[in-house]
PDB file of C-alpha atoms in Angstrom:
ATOM      1  CA  UNK A 139      27.582  60.310  84.084  1.00 54.00           C
ATOM      2  CA  UNK A 140      24.590  58.564  82.829  1.00 58.00           C
ATOM      3  CA  UNK A 141      21.712  57.797  85.090  1.00 60.00           C
ATOM      4  CA  UNK A 142      21.408  54.221  85.826  1.00 68.00           C
ATOM      5  CA  UNK A 143      18.730  52.460  83.873  1.00 60.00           C
ATOM      6  CA  UNK A 144      17.557  49.096  84.813  1.00 62.00           C
ATOM      7  CA  UNK A 145      16.900  46.653  82.046  1.00 56.00           C
ATOM      8  CA  UNK A 146      14.756  43.602  82.476  1.00 58.00           C
ATOM      9  CA  UNK A 147      15.310  40.736  80.050  1.00 51.00           C
ATOM     10  CA  UNK A 148      12.327  38.526  79.421  1.00 50.00           C
ATOM     11  CA  UNK A 149      11.740  35.727  76.955  1.00 49.00           C
ATOM     12  CA  UNK A 150       8.759  35.619  74.732  1.00 50.00           C
ATOM     13  CA  UNK A 151       6.625  32.625  75.275  1.00 52.00           C
ATOM     14  CA  UNK A 152       3.947  31.942  72.740  1.00 54.00           C
ATOM     15  CA  UNK A 153       0.434  31.753  73.996  1.00 57.00           C
ATOM     16  CA  UNK A 154      -0.024  28.433  72.230  1.00 56.00           C
ATOM     17  CA  UNK A 155       2.761  25.969  71.694  1.00 59.00           C
ATOM     18  CA  UNK A 156       3.791  25.508  68.013  1.00 67.00           C
ATOM     19  CA  UNK A 157       2.281  22.512  66.211  1.00 72.00           C
ATOM     20  CA  UNK A 158       4.273  20.191  64.040  1.00 76.00           C
ATOM     21  CA  UNK A 159       3.165  19.934  60.370  1.00 74.00           C
ATOM     22  CA  UNK A 160       1.813  16.407  60.798  1.00 78.00           C
ATOM     23  CA  UNK A 161      -0.329  17.551  63.743  1.00 79.00           C
ATOM     24  CA  UNK A 162      -2.249  20.144  61.706  1.00 78.00           C
ATOM     25  CA  UNK A 163      -5.729  18.748  60.917  1.00 79.00           C
ATOM     26  CA  UNK A 164      -7.012  18.596  57.325  1.00 78.00           C
ATOM     27  CA  UNK A 165      -8.552  21.808  56.057  1.00 76.00           C
ATOM     28  CA  UNK A 166      -6.329  23.930  58.374  1.00 79.00           C
ATOM     29  CA  UNK A 167      -3.264  25.750  57.083  1.00 79.00           C
ATOM     30  CA  UNK A 168      -0.620  28.107  58.419  1.00 78.00           C
ATOM     31  CA  UNK A 169      -1.443  31.565  57.013  1.00 80.00           C
ATOM     32  CA  UNK A 170       0.219  34.967  57.337  1.00 81.00           C
ATOM     33  CA  UNK A 171      -2.142  37.796  58.166  1.00 81.00           C
ATOM     34  CA  UNK A 172      -1.682  41.295  56.701  1.00 83.00           C
ATOM     35  CA  UNK A 173      -0.027  42.469  59.940  1.00 81.00           C
ATOM     36  CA  UNK A 174       2.667  39.816  59.560  1.00 79.00           C
ATOM     37  CA  UNK A 175       1.325  37.490  62.236  1.00 82.00           C
ATOM     38  CA  UNK A 176       1.342  33.799  61.318  1.00 80.00           C
ATOM     39  CA  UNK A 177      -1.546  31.756  62.561  1.00 81.00           C
ATOM     40  CA  UNK A 178      -3.585  28.640  61.795  1.00 80.00           C
ATOM     41  CA  UNK A 179      -6.779  29.151  59.884  1.00 80.00           C
ATOM     42  CA  UNK A 180      -9.441  27.202  58.064  1.00 78.00           C
ATOM     43  CA  UNK A 181      -9.100  27.671  54.293  1.00 72.00           C
ATOM     44  CA  UNK A 182     -11.735  27.169  51.651  1.00 73.00           C
ATOM     45  CA  UNK A 183     -11.107  24.031  49.629  1.00 70.00           C
ATOM     46  CA  UNK A 184     -10.822  24.851  45.973  1.00 72.00           C
ATOM     47  CA  UNK A 185     -12.857  22.529  43.860  1.00 74.00           C
ATOM     48  CA  UNK A 186     -10.921  20.973  41.009  1.00 78.00           C
ATOM     49  CA  UNK A 187     -11.512  22.852  37.774  1.00 81.00           C
ATOM     50  CA  UNK A 188     -14.358  21.488  35.716  1.00 84.00           C
ATOM     51  CA  UNK A 189     -13.267  19.684  32.575  1.00 86.00           C
ATOM     52  CA  UNK A 190     -13.613  21.840  29.488  1.00 86.00           C
ATOM     53  CA  UNK A 191     -16.918  21.507  27.724  1.00 86.00           C
ATOM     54  CA  UNK A 192     -16.313  19.854  24.364  1.00 85.00           C
ATOM     55  CA  UNK A 193     -17.170  22.118  21.472  1.00 87.00           C
ATOM     56  CA  UNK A 194     -18.978  20.413  18.655  1.00 87.00           C
ATOM     57  CA  UNK A 195     -17.033  20.613  15.428  1.00 87.00           C
ATOM     58  CA  UNK A 196     -18.530  20.452  11.964  1.00 90.00           C
ATOM     59  CA  UNK A 197     -18.225  17.182  10.066  1.00 89.00           C
ATOM     60  CA  UNK A 198     -15.584  17.442   7.306  1.00 91.00           C
ATOM     61  CA  UNK A 199     -16.769  17.299   3.716  1.00 91.00           C
ATOM     62  CA  UNK A 200     -14.678  14.211   2.917  1.00 92.00           C
ATOM     63  CA  UNK A 201     -16.394  12.323   5.764  1.00 92.00           C
ATOM     64  CA  UNK A 202     -19.838  13.246   4.444  1.00 90.00           C
ATOM     65  CA  UNK A 203     -18.872  12.188   0.919  1.00 90.00           C
ATOM     66  CA  UNK A 204     -17.458   8.886   2.143  1.00 90.00           C
ATOM     67  CA  UNK A 205     -20.550   8.216   4.247  1.00 91.00           C
ATOM     68  CA  UNK A 206     -22.789   8.859   1.238  1.00 90.00           C
ATOM     69  CA  UNK A 207     -20.690   6.748  -1.161  1.00 90.00           C
ATOM     70  CA  UNK A 208     -20.354   3.724   1.123  1.00 90.00           C
ATOM     71  CA  UNK A 209     -23.892   2.336   0.580  1.00 91.00           C
ATOM     72  CA  UNK A 210     -23.640   3.045  -3.140  1.00 91.00           C
ATOM     73  CA  UNK A 211     -20.368   1.148  -3.480  1.00 92.00           C
ATOM     74  CA  UNK A 212     -21.675  -1.678  -1.314  1.00 92.00           C
ATOM     75  CA  UNK A 213     -24.812  -1.901  -3.457  1.00 92.00           C
ATOM     76  CA  UNK A 214     -22.708  -1.990  -6.620  1.00 93.00           C
ATOM     77  CA  UNK A 215     -20.565  -4.812  -5.259  1.00 93.00           C
ATOM     78  CA  UNK A 216     -23.695  -6.736  -4.251  1.00 94.00           C
ATOM     79  CA  UNK A 217     -25.247  -6.239  -7.703  1.00 94.00           C
ATOM     80  CA  UNK A 218     -22.028  -7.413  -9.364  1.00 94.00           C
ATOM     81  CA  UNK A 219     -22.004 -10.531  -7.175  1.00 92.00           C
ATOM     82  CA  UNK A 220     -25.614 -11.321  -8.088  1.00 93.00           C
ATOM     83  CA  UNK A 221     -24.852 -10.768 -11.776  1.00 92.00           C
ATOM     84  CA  UNK A 222     -21.853 -13.073 -11.650  1.00 90.00           C
ATOM     85  CA  UNK A 223     -23.909 -15.752  -9.892  1.00 90.00           C
ATOM     86  CA  UNK A 224     -26.493 -15.586 -12.702  1.00 91.00           C
ATOM     87  CA  UNK A 225     -23.782 -15.535 -15.388  1.00 90.00           C
ATOM     88  CA  UNK A 226     -21.735 -18.419 -13.936  1.00 90.00           C
ATOM     89  CA  UNK A 227     -23.546 -21.265 -15.776  1.00 89.00           C
ATOM     90  CA  UNK A 228     -23.230 -19.419 -19.069  1.00 89.00           C
ATOM     91  CA  UNK A 229     -19.556 -18.695 -18.425  1.00 87.00           C
ATOM     92  CA  UNK A 230     -18.913 -22.368 -17.693  1.00 89.00           C
ATOM     93  CA  UNK A 231     -20.670 -23.379 -20.928  1.00 91.00           C
ATOM     94  CA  UNK A 232     -18.738 -20.711 -22.846  1.00 91.00           C
ATOM     95  CA  UNK A 233     -15.414 -21.962 -21.490  1.00 91.00           C
ATOM     96  CA  UNK A 234     -16.301 -25.520 -22.537  1.00 92.00           C
ATOM     97  CA  UNK A 235     -17.209 -24.240 -26.023  1.00 93.00           C
ATOM     98  CA  UNK A 236     -13.881 -22.414 -26.214  1.00 93.00           C
ATOM     99  CA  UNK A 237     -11.989 -25.572 -25.292  1.00 93.00           C
ATOM    100  CA  UNK A 238     -13.910 -27.424 -28.001  1.00 94.00           C
ATOM    101  CA  UNK A 239     -12.942 -24.708 -30.501  1.00 94.00           C
ATOM    102  CA  UNK A 240      -9.285 -24.981 -29.450  1.00 94.00           C
ATOM    103  CA  UNK A 241      -9.429 -28.749 -29.971  1.00 94.00           C
ATOM    104  CA  UNK A 242     -10.994 -28.248 -33.439  1.00 93.00           C
ATOM    105  CA  UNK A 243      -8.303 -25.748 -34.434  1.00 93.00           C
ATOM    106  CA  UNK A 244      -5.547 -28.087 -33.223  1.00 92.00           C
ATOM    107  CA  UNK A 245      -7.074 -31.006 -35.132  1.00 92.00           C
ATOM    108  CA  UNK A 246      -7.353 -28.863 -38.263  1.00 91.00           C
ATOM    109  CA  UNK A 247      -3.743 -27.692 -37.951  1.00 91.00           C
ATOM    110  CA  UNK A 248      -2.559 -31.288 -37.824  1.00 90.00           C
ATOM    111  CA  UNK A 249      -5.150 -32.979 -40.045  1.00 89.00           C
ATOM    112  CA  UNK A 250      -5.355 -30.616 -43.056  1.00 88.00           C
ATOM    113  CA  UNK A 251      -1.654 -30.845 -44.016  1.00 87.00           C
ATOM    114  CA  UNK A 252      -1.798 -34.633 -43.597  1.00 87.00           C
ATOM    115  CA  UNK A 253      -4.842 -34.852 -45.899  1.00 87.00           C
ATOM    116  CA  UNK A 254      -3.166 -32.611 -48.472  1.00 86.00           C
ATOM    117  CA  UNK A 255      -0.071 -34.804 -48.481  1.00 84.00           C
ATOM    118  CA  UNK A 256      -2.207 -37.913 -48.957  1.00 83.00           C
ATOM    119  CA  UNK A 257      -4.166 -36.237 -51.767  1.00 76.00           C
ATOM    120  CA  UNK A 258      -1.001 -35.195 -53.618  1.00 74.00           C
ATOM    121  CA  UNK A 259       0.612 -38.570 -53.372  1.00 67.00           C
ATOM    122  CA  UNK A 260      -2.555 -40.333 -54.621  1.00 61.00           C
ATOM    123  CA  UNK A 261      -3.063 -37.862 -57.498  1.00 58.00           C
ATOM    124  CA  UNK A 262       0.613 -37.928 -58.429  1.00 57.00           C
ATOM    125  CA  UNK A 263       0.676 -41.589 -59.452  1.00 57.00           C
ATOM    126  CA  UNK A 264       1.267 -41.896 -63.200  1.00 56.00           C
ATOM    127  CA  UNK A 265       2.604 -38.368 -63.637  1.00 61.00           C
ATOM    128  CA  UNK A 266       6.110 -37.094 -63.137  1.00 64.00           C
ATOM    129  CA  UNK A 267       7.095 -34.224 -60.952  1.00 72.00           C
ATOM    130  CA  UNK A 268       7.580 -30.706 -62.320  1.00 76.00           C
ATOM    131  CA  UNK A 269      10.922 -28.915 -61.879  1.00 79.00           C
ATOM    132  CA  UNK A 270      11.203 -25.193 -62.207  1.00 81.00           C
ATOM    133  CA  UNK A 271      14.561 -23.462 -62.581  1.00 85.00           C
ATOM    134  CA  UNK A 272      15.145 -19.763 -62.627  1.00 83.00           C
ATOM    135  CA  UNK A 273      18.252 -17.990 -63.922  1.00 83.00           C
ATOM    136  CA  UNK A 274      18.811 -14.342 -63.017  1.00 81.00           C
ATOM    137  CA  UNK A 275      21.685 -12.196 -64.315  1.00 84.00           C
ATOM    138  CA  UNK A 276      22.618  -8.584 -63.627  1.00 81.00           C
ATOM    139  CA  UNK A 277      25.453  -6.371 -64.856  1.00 82.00           C
ATOM    140  CA  UNK A 278      27.074  -3.962 -62.424  1.00 79.00           C
ATOM    141  CA  UNK A 279      26.043  -3.077 -58.929  1.00 80.00           C
ATOM    142  CA  UNK A 280      22.974  -1.063 -59.908  1.00 80.00           C
ATOM    143  CA  UNK A 281      22.347  -2.686 -63.249  1.00 81.00           C
ATOM    144  CA  UNK A 282      19.031  -4.063 -64.481  1.00 84.00           C
ATOM    145  CA  UNK A 283      18.442  -7.731 -63.672  1.00 81.00           C
ATOM    146  CA  UNK A 284      17.208 -10.201 -66.341  1.00 83.00           C
ATOM    147  CA  UNK A 285      15.837 -13.630 -65.644  1.00 80.00           C
ATOM    148  CA  UNK A 286      14.470 -16.745 -67.320  1.00 82.00           C
ATOM    149  CA  UNK A 287      12.150 -19.423 -65.952  1.00 78.00           C
ATOM    150  CA  UNK A 288      12.396 -22.999 -67.305  1.00 79.00           C
ATOM    151  CA  UNK A 289       9.805 -25.728 -66.772  1.00 74.00           C
ATOM    152  CA  UNK A 290      11.021 -29.323 -67.044  1.00 70.00           C
TER     153      UNK A 290
END
């Protein structure tokens, strides 16, 4: 019924034997062409991207203020140190004078009552002592108070 057709079976053999991945030299890659054929080809090496160029940023106002105040504060501290070094001898003398004043006040607090007691006892010889009595009376809770003072 059908005419006899002869079929011939053949195997495709590549023109070049396939290379293993470790056999491919550097700079050569397996690429697929637009027609679908895969082949080895040299590829352009892409240079690593250049690092971004740093953009200069304005200096913050607080940094400018701090930079301007730093020498001023340092100068003030230095001036204070010089002033204290000049004032130190006077401060030492003043502290010694204050300790002398404290000693004088302590001596007066102890000595004056002792001298007064000695003066009273010496002046009191030959005279008697004076006694004062006071009598106060009041009538009722909110009444007027009356009093008498007696010298003996």
